Short mmCIF file of C-alpha atoms in Angstrom, two decimals:
data_model
loop_
_atom_site.label_atom_id
_atom_site.label_comp_id
_atom_site.label_asym_id
_atom_site.label_seq_id
_atom_site.Cartn_x
_atom_site.Cartn_y
_atom_site.Cartn_z
CA MET A 1 -17.91 -25.55 56.13
CA LEU A 2 -18.01 -25.26 52.36
CA GLY A 3 -15.46 -23.35 50.32
CA TYR A 4 -16.48 -20.06 48.78
CA SER A 5 -16.39 -21.40 45.22
CA VAL A 6 -18.19 -24.53 46.40
CA MET A 7 -21.15 -22.54 47.78
CA LYS A 8 -21.44 -20.68 44.48
CA ARG A 9 -21.36 -23.99 42.64
CA ARG A 10 -24.18 -25.45 44.72
CA ILE A 11 -26.32 -22.46 43.81
CA LEU A 12 -25.39 -22.93 40.16
CA PHE A 13 -26.39 -26.60 40.32
CA ALA A 14 -29.82 -25.60 41.61
CA VAL A 15 -30.31 -23.04 38.83
CA VAL A 16 -29.21 -25.50 36.15
CA ALA A 17 -31.46 -28.24 37.53
CA PHE A 18 -34.47 -25.87 37.61
CA SER A 19 -33.77 -24.69 34.06
CA ALA A 20 -33.52 -28.28 32.84
CA LEU A 21 -36.85 -29.08 34.51
CA MET A 22 -38.53 -26.14 32.76
CA VAL A 23 -37.11 -27.19 29.38
CA CYS A 24 -38.35 -30.75 29.81
CA SER A 25 -41.81 -29.65 30.86
CA CYS A 26 -42.16 -27.53 27.73
CA THR A 27 -40.85 -30.06 25.19
CA LYS A 28 -43.22 -32.28 23.24
CA ASP A 29 -42.85 -36.02 23.73
CA ASN A 30 -41.75 -36.61 20.15
CA GLU A 31 -39.10 -33.87 20.41
CA ARG A 32 -37.33 -35.09 23.53
CA THR A 33 -33.63 -35.70 23.17
CA PRO A 34 -32.20 -39.04 24.34
CA GLU A 35 -31.14 -39.08 27.98
CA PRO A 36 -27.37 -38.88 28.50
CA PRO A 37 -25.57 -41.95 29.82
CA ALA A 38 -25.49 -42.42 33.58
CA PRO A 39 -22.76 -40.24 35.09
CA TYR A 40 -19.89 -41.23 37.34
CA LYS A 41 -20.30 -40.41 41.02
CA VAL A 42 -17.58 -39.52 43.55
CA ARG A 43 -18.40 -40.18 47.21
CA GLN A 44 -16.24 -39.83 50.31
CA ILE A 45 -15.40 -43.05 52.17
CA VAL A 46 -15.55 -42.91 55.94
CA ARG A 47 -12.20 -44.42 56.82
CA ALA A 48 -9.66 -43.60 59.50
CA PRO A 49 -6.37 -42.36 58.03
CA PHE A 50 -4.54 -44.10 60.92
CA TYR A 51 -5.15 -45.63 64.34
CA PHE A 52 -3.61 -44.95 67.73
CA GLU A 53 -4.13 -48.60 68.74
CA ASN A 54 -4.03 -51.80 66.70
CA PRO A 55 -7.53 -52.13 65.17
CA GLU A 56 -7.13 -55.92 64.87
CA THR A 57 -8.02 -58.33 67.66
CA ARG A 58 -6.37 -61.20 65.77
CA THR A 59 -2.74 -62.14 66.26
CA PRO A 60 -0.83 -61.47 63.04
CA ASP A 61 0.26 -64.58 61.16
CA VAL A 62 3.43 -62.92 59.91
CA SER A 63 5.23 -59.77 61.07
CA VAL A 64 8.26 -58.26 59.35
CA ALA A 65 10.12 -55.29 60.86
CA SER A 66 12.65 -52.95 59.33
CA GLU A 67 15.69 -51.67 61.12
CA GLU A 68 15.42 -48.42 63.06
CA HIS A 69 16.15 -45.64 60.58
CA ARG A 70 17.80 -42.45 61.77
CA LEU A 71 16.22 -39.47 60.03
CA SER A 72 18.55 -36.85 58.64
CA PHE A 73 18.43 -34.80 55.48
CA PHE A 74 19.15 -37.41 52.81
CA GLY A 75 18.92 -34.96 49.90
CA TRP A 76 16.55 -33.06 47.63
CA GLY A 77 15.40 -35.44 44.93
CA GLU A 78 14.25 -39.06 44.74
CA ALA A 79 17.78 -40.23 43.93
CA SER A 80 18.89 -39.13 47.42
CA ASP A 81 16.18 -40.97 49.38
CA LYS A 82 17.38 -43.59 51.85
CA ALA A 83 16.82 -47.00 50.24
CA PHE A 84 16.34 -50.24 52.16
CA THR A 85 15.01 -53.71 51.42
CA MET A 86 12.65 -55.94 53.38
CA GLN A 87 11.99 -59.65 52.83
CA LEU A 88 8.20 -59.91 52.93
CA PRO A 89 6.07 -63.07 52.43
CA ASP A 90 6.58 -64.55 48.96
CA ASP A 91 2.94 -65.62 48.63
CA VAL A 92 0.28 -63.18 49.89
CA SER A 93 -2.77 -64.96 48.48
CA SER A 94 -3.92 -66.21 51.90
CA TYR A 95 -3.90 -62.81 53.62
CA ASN A 96 -6.89 -60.46 53.79
CA ARG A 97 -5.34 -57.58 55.73
CA VAL A 98 -1.98 -55.89 56.13
CA LEU A 99 -1.31 -53.27 58.80
CA LEU A 100 1.72 -51.02 58.92
CA GLU A 101 2.96 -50.35 62.44
CA TYR A 102 4.70 -46.99 62.12
CA ARG A 103 6.99 -46.29 65.08
CA MET A 104 8.47 -42.86 65.71
CA GLY A 105 11.38 -42.86 68.12
CA THR A 106 14.54 -41.27 69.47
CA TRP A 107 18.15 -41.45 68.34
CA GLU A 108 20.58 -41.39 71.27
CA LYS A 109 19.59 -38.64 73.77
CA MET A 110 16.59 -36.85 72.23
CA PRO A 111 14.43 -36.72 69.12
CA GLY A 112 15.08 -34.00 66.59
CA GLU A 113 13.84 -30.52 67.42
CA TRP A 114 11.39 -29.76 64.59
CA ASP A 115 8.17 -30.95 62.95
CA ASN A 116 9.36 -32.17 59.57
CA THR A 117 7.88 -34.29 56.80
CA THR A 118 8.72 -37.98 56.59
CA MET A 119 7.63 -40.00 53.54
CA LEU A 120 7.84 -43.78 53.15
CA PHE A 121 7.64 -45.19 49.60
CA VAL A 122 7.27 -48.75 48.37
CA GLU A 123 8.59 -49.74 44.95
CA ASN A 124 6.48 -51.97 42.71
CA LYS A 125 7.81 -54.61 40.30
CA ASP A 126 8.02 -52.00 37.53
CA GLY A 127 10.31 -49.77 39.60
CA GLU A 128 7.63 -47.15 40.27
CA ARG A 129 7.43 -45.66 43.77
CA PHE A 130 4.20 -45.24 45.69
CA GLU A 131 3.95 -43.33 48.95
CA ILE A 132 2.62 -45.78 51.51
CA ALA A 133 2.88 -43.48 54.55
CA ARG A 134 3.55 -39.83 55.32
CA ALA A 135 4.02 -38.60 58.86
CA ILE A 136 5.23 -35.41 60.49
CA THR A 137 7.80 -35.67 63.26
CA PRO A 138 6.95 -34.06 66.63
CA TYR A 139 8.59 -31.06 68.23
CA GLY A 140 11.20 -33.03 70.15
CA ASN A 141 12.48 -30.62 72.77
CA SER A 142 10.16 -31.93 75.48
CA PHE A 143 11.06 -35.60 74.97
CA GLY A 144 13.96 -37.70 76.23
CA GLN A 145 15.92 -40.69 75.02
CA TYR A 146 13.16 -43.25 75.68
CA TRP A 147 10.37 -41.42 73.88
CA LYS A 148 8.45 -43.31 71.18
CA LYS A 149 5.04 -43.17 69.53
CA ILE A 150 3.33 -45.94 67.54
CA PHE A 151 0.61 -45.60 64.93
CA TRP A 152 -1.24 -48.17 62.82
CA LEU A 153 -2.10 -47.74 59.14
CA ASP A 154 -4.23 -50.09 57.05
CA VAL A 155 -2.29 -50.68 53.81
CA THR A 156 -4.21 -53.69 52.49
CA GLU A 157 -4.83 -52.09 49.09
CA PHE A 158 -1.03 -52.11 48.57
CA LEU A 159 -0.88 -55.90 49.07
CA PRO A 160 0.29 -56.75 45.50
CA MET A 161 3.41 -54.64 46.17
CA LEU A 162 4.07 -56.06 49.65
CA GLN A 163 5.45 -59.47 48.76
CA GLY A 164 8.86 -61.03 48.31
CA GLU A 165 12.00 -58.93 48.39
CA THR A 166 10.62 -55.40 48.42
CA LYS A 167 12.45 -52.10 48.17
CA PHE A 168 11.46 -49.06 50.22
CA TYR A 169 12.63 -45.45 50.31
CA LEU A 170 12.61 -42.83 53.06
CA TYR A 171 12.51 -39.05 52.65
CA TYR A 172 13.05 -36.60 55.50
CA GLY A 173 12.64 -32.86 54.98
CA GLY A 174 14.65 -31.52 57.91
CA TRP A 175 18.19 -30.57 58.92
CA ASP A 176 17.90 -30.97 62.70
CA ALA A 177 19.68 -34.32 63.14
CA THR A 178 22.94 -34.37 65.10
CA ASP A 179 25.23 -37.13 66.36
CA ASN A 180 23.35 -37.40 69.66
CA ARG A 181 19.77 -36.46 68.75
CA ALA A 182 17.47 -37.24 65.84
CA HIS A 183 14.08 -38.64 64.96
CA THR A 184 13.84 -42.31 63.97
CA VAL A 185 11.31 -44.45 62.08
CA THR A 186 10.73 -48.20 62.23
CA ALA A 187 8.23 -49.87 59.88
CA THR A 188 6.67 -53.23 60.73
CA PHE A 189 4.21 -55.00 58.43
CA HIS A 190 1.67 -57.33 60.05
CA TYR A 191 -0.13 -59.86 57.81
CA TYR A 192 -3.46 -61.45 58.79
CA LYS A 193 -4.84 -64.57 57.14
CA GLY A 194 -8.44 -64.77 55.96
CA LYS A 195 -10.74 -64.81 52.96
CA ARG A 196 -10.72 -61.55 51.06
CA THR A 197 -13.89 -59.73 50.11
CA ARG A 198 -12.04 -58.19 47.14
CA ASN A 199 -8.65 -58.09 45.46
CA THR A 200 -6.56 -55.17 44.24
CA VAL A 201 -6.26 -55.67 40.48
CA PHE A 202 -5.27 -52.17 39.35
CA VAL A 203 -3.08 -49.42 40.83
CA HIS A 204 -2.54 -46.16 38.98
CA LYS A 205 -0.55 -43.10 40.07
CA LEU A 206 -2.48 -39.93 39.21
CA TYR A 207 -0.46 -37.16 40.86
CA ASP A 208 3.04 -37.22 42.36
CA SER A 209 4.60 -33.96 43.54
CA SER A 210 7.49 -35.82 45.15
CA ARG A 211 8.92 -36.83 41.78
CA ASP A 212 8.64 -33.45 40.03
CA GLY A 213 8.06 -30.93 42.82
CA ASN A 214 9.04 -27.34 42.08
CA SER A 215 9.28 -25.84 45.58
CA GLY A 216 12.36 -27.72 46.77
CA TYR A 217 10.35 -29.71 49.33
CA ARG A 218 8.81 -32.50 47.22
CA ALA A 219 5.79 -30.20 46.77
CA TRP A 220 4.09 -28.04 44.16
CA CYS A 221 4.05 -24.32 44.85
CA TYR A 222 0.63 -22.71 44.96
CA GLY A 223 -0.40 -19.49 43.26
CA VAL A 224 3.00 -18.41 41.91
CA GLN A 225 2.55 -16.79 38.52
CA GLY A 226 3.85 -19.03 35.74
CA TYR A 227 3.83 -22.13 37.96
CA ASP A 228 0.11 -22.86 38.16
CA ILE A 229 -0.60 -25.91 40.34
CA GLU A 230 -3.46 -26.76 37.95
CA ASP A 231 -1.04 -27.01 35.02
CA GLU A 232 -1.11 -30.27 33.06
CA SER A 233 2.24 -31.29 34.56
CA ARG A 234 0.85 -30.91 38.08
CA LEU A 235 -2.86 -31.18 39.04
CA GLY A 236 -4.09 -31.16 35.45
CA LEU A 237 -6.45 -33.49 33.61
CA ARG A 238 -5.57 -37.20 33.57
CA THR A 239 -6.87 -39.89 31.22
CA ILE A 240 -7.10 -43.40 32.68
CA GLU A 241 -7.63 -46.69 30.88
CA VAL A 242 -9.45 -48.80 33.46
CA PRO A 243 -9.09 -52.58 32.89
CA GLU A 244 -12.27 -54.56 32.29
CA GLU A 245 -11.80 -56.67 35.43
CA VAL A 246 -12.10 -53.57 37.66
CA LYS A 247 -15.53 -53.47 39.30
CA SER A 248 -14.90 -50.67 41.81
CA LEU A 249 -12.49 -47.74 42.03
CA GLU A 250 -11.16 -45.83 45.02
CA LEU A 251 -9.01 -42.72 45.26
CA ARG A 252 -6.36 -42.32 47.94
CA VAL A 253 -5.78 -38.57 48.35
CA ALA A 254 -2.76 -37.47 50.39
CA ILE A 255 -2.41 -33.66 50.33
CA THR A 256 -0.66 -31.60 52.99
CA GLY A 257 -0.16 -27.83 52.96
CA HIS A 258 3.08 -26.07 53.91
CA GLY A 259 4.57 -22.56 53.84
CA HIS A 260 3.55 -19.20 55.31
CA ASP A 261 2.45 -17.24 52.25
CA GLN A 262 0.31 -14.11 52.74
CA GLY A 263 -1.13 -14.22 49.23
CA THR A 264 -4.80 -13.93 48.30
CA PHE A 265 -7.55 -16.52 47.89
CA VAL A 266 -9.14 -14.88 44.87
CA GLU A 267 -12.72 -16.03 45.49
CA ARG A 268 -12.77 -15.28 49.24
CA THR A 269 -14.04 -11.73 49.45
CA GLY A 270 -12.61 -9.88 52.43
CA TYR A 271 -10.74 -12.96 53.63
CA ARG A 272 -7.45 -12.59 55.52
CA THR A 273 -4.98 -15.32 54.59
CA LYS A 274 -3.63 -17.35 57.53
CA ASN A 275 -0.10 -18.33 56.57
CA ALA A 276 -0.95 -20.42 53.51
CA ALA A 277 -0.71 -23.21 52.99
CA GLU A 278 0.26 -24.68 56.38
CA PHE A 279 -2.25 -22.93 58.62
CA ASP A 280 -5.02 -22.17 56.12
CA GLU A 281 -7.84 -24.43 55.02
CA ASN A 282 -8.49 -25.23 51.40
CA PHE A 283 -10.91 -27.28 49.30
CA TYR A 284 -10.56 -29.51 46.27
CA GLU A 285 -13.14 -30.57 43.69
CA PHE A 286 -13.37 -33.47 41.25
CA VAL A 287 -14.20 -33.35 37.55
CA VAL A 288 -14.85 -36.83 36.11
CA ASN A 289 -15.36 -37.18 32.36
CA GLY A 290 -15.99 -33.46 32.20
CA GLU A 291 -18.67 -33.53 34.92
CA LEU A 292 -18.08 -31.42 38.04
CA GLN A 293 -18.89 -33.58 41.09
CA GLU A 294 -20.78 -32.48 44.17
CA ALA A 295 -18.18 -34.13 46.40
CA VAL A 296 -15.73 -31.66 47.94
CA GLY A 297 -12.50 -32.44 49.82
CA HIS A 298 -11.44 -30.33 52.80
CA ILE A 299 -7.72 -29.78 53.41
CA PHE A 300 -7.73 -29.10 57.12
CA TYR A 301 -7.10 -30.92 60.40
CA ASP A 302 -8.24 -30.16 63.95
CA ASN A 303 -5.23 -30.43 66.27
CA SER A 304 -7.01 -29.52 69.52
CA THR A 305 -6.59 -33.08 70.88
CA ASN A 306 -2.99 -33.60 69.77
CA TYR A 307 -0.67 -35.10 72.39
CA LYS A 308 1.52 -32.78 74.43
CA GLN A 309 4.89 -31.75 73.04
CA ALA A 310 6.92 -28.59 72.54
CA GLY A 311 6.08 -25.93 69.96
CA THR A 312 2.76 -25.04 68.31
CA TYR A 313 1.45 -28.60 68.36
CA LEU A 314 -2.15 -27.51 69.06
CA TYR A 315 -2.46 -25.24 66.02
CA ASP A 316 -4.79 -26.53 63.30
CA ARG A 317 -3.03 -27.29 60.04
CA ALA A 318 -3.60 -28.27 56.41
CA ASN A 319 -4.24 -32.02 56.84
CA TRP A 320 -1.52 -32.75 59.37
CA ALA A 321 -0.54 -32.54 63.02
CA PRO A 322 2.99 -32.46 64.49
CA GLY A 323 4.01 -35.94 65.60
CA ASN A 324 1.34 -37.86 63.63
CA PRO A 325 0.65 -39.52 60.29
CA ILE A 326 -1.19 -37.21 57.92
CA ASN A 327 -4.91 -37.02 57.24
CA VAL A 328 -5.26 -39.20 54.12
CA GLN A 329 -8.73 -39.06 52.54
CA TYR A 330 -10.47 -41.80 50.56
CA TRP A 331 -13.11 -41.55 47.82
CA SER A 332 -15.08 -44.07 45.76
CA ILE A 333 -15.79 -43.49 42.08
CA GLU A 334 -19.02 -45.20 41.09
CA ALA A 335 -19.31 -46.12 37.42
CA PRO A 336 -22.39 -46.35 35.18
CA ALA A 337 -23.83 -49.79 34.45
CA GLU A 338 -21.65 -50.27 31.38
CA GLY A 339 -18.47 -50.02 33.47
CA TYR A 340 -15.49 -47.66 33.62
CA GLY A 341 -13.58 -48.00 30.35
CA THR A 342 -11.62 -44.87 29.45
CA MET A 343 -12.23 -42.00 31.85
CA THR A 344 -10.77 -38.60 32.65
CA LEU A 345 -10.18 -37.11 36.08
CA ASP A 346 -9.20 -33.61 37.13
CA ILE A 347 -8.75 -32.26 40.67
CA ASN A 348 -9.08 -28.52 41.24
CA LEU A 349 -8.02 -26.33 44.17
CA GLU A 350 -9.32 -22.85 44.93
CA ARG A 351 -7.60 -20.05 43.06
CA PHE A 352 -4.76 -18.40 44.96
CA GLU A 353 -2.34 -15.57 44.12
CA SER A 354 0.96 -15.92 45.96
CA LYS A 355 2.99 -13.05 47.36
CA MET A 356 6.05 -14.84 46.00
CA THR A 357 7.50 -14.65 42.50
CA ALA A 358 9.74 -17.74 42.62
CA PRO A 359 8.45 -21.31 43.08
CA ASN A 360 11.10 -22.09 45.70
CA ALA A 361 10.94 -18.79 47.61
CA GLU A 362 11.23 -19.02 51.40
CA GLY A 363 7.76 -19.61 52.85
CA VAL A 364 5.98 -20.07 49.51
CA ALA A 365 2.56 -21.77 49.76
CA GLN A 366 2.88 -25.37 48.62
CA TYR A 367 1.19 -28.77 48.68
CA ILE A 368 2.82 -32.18 48.90
CA THR A 369 0.46 -34.21 46.73
CA GLU A 370 0.33 -37.98 46.24
CA ILE A 371 -2.94 -39.26 44.72
CA PHE A 372 -3.41 -42.90 43.64
CA LEU A 373 -6.27 -44.82 42.07
CA PHE A 374 -6.95 -48.39 43.22
CA GLY A 375 -9.16 -50.81 41.28
CA PHE A 376 -10.78 -53.88 42.83
CA ASP A 377 -12.44 -56.97 41.38
CA LYS A 378 -15.61 -56.46 43.46
#
């Protein structure tokens, strides 16, 4: 299903293309203007955001596990995140794949009661944090002390950060932990040896709502007057200097919607909002070097096959399901023949007018947004 603004845009593309064809057919050969340079192209990559079983048949050459971390409310900002260190392989040049085994478990008698956001960050050598995994805890009231759930995430593009003594941070957005019940997380990194088809040579953080969120939940509020999510400080235009050695670029887009706002999607005529942004779908578009792309991202996730638990675990949500890692989406950015160089990127959501007047109002529509750009040498 296409968004309302997206359908209008497709029609506009057709009109513009037809008009351009008519202009060209009526222009004399000696009056033709030079053709513009080849444009950039954004295409979606078909890639699983996570796996329920290990996708590798090989035995890992090295595995490094963290301790079991009890999840409680560590605090609001980054300074309050739970920090821990792991000793990873010092030399990663011989590995061609790294998988993160993400284990959700139980503290003492039961897991925590609610579906809350968990974020795992890795710190690079410059002290900058990158979200390597985001998962939502399950409704825990139907589970006992031996409950656990394991997921597998391919994190190979993060390989330059996953070596030597490495610092990690955990965020948990809930207050349901007690002395005898809580959710837990254990992270294990599995390294597999082999010849790489490409190397990560460039990592750039484009958008990070966790660092400067304005809703109180590491997120950007959506549609609140005076706090536009498309503002330069949030989802605004970015300029990127792409190194010469980069031959291909990929976007890692991690957006999840939260809140129960009954505001209005401005371009959806006659549409009844469904508790935005948690239970309502949305769409995002890309503008690269000023060119609106045909590619469209869909912020929505079908939860009809989610595993049994308490609560509303079967309700569809904005890119997440209770008890699972989130629905990360991947996109390639194809460059013209002359390469990338300096480029601009802007990501746009549909227009929304919130019912709320404060960015941190109870139930305000909001999006936790972490978007990174990875460059490869092939």
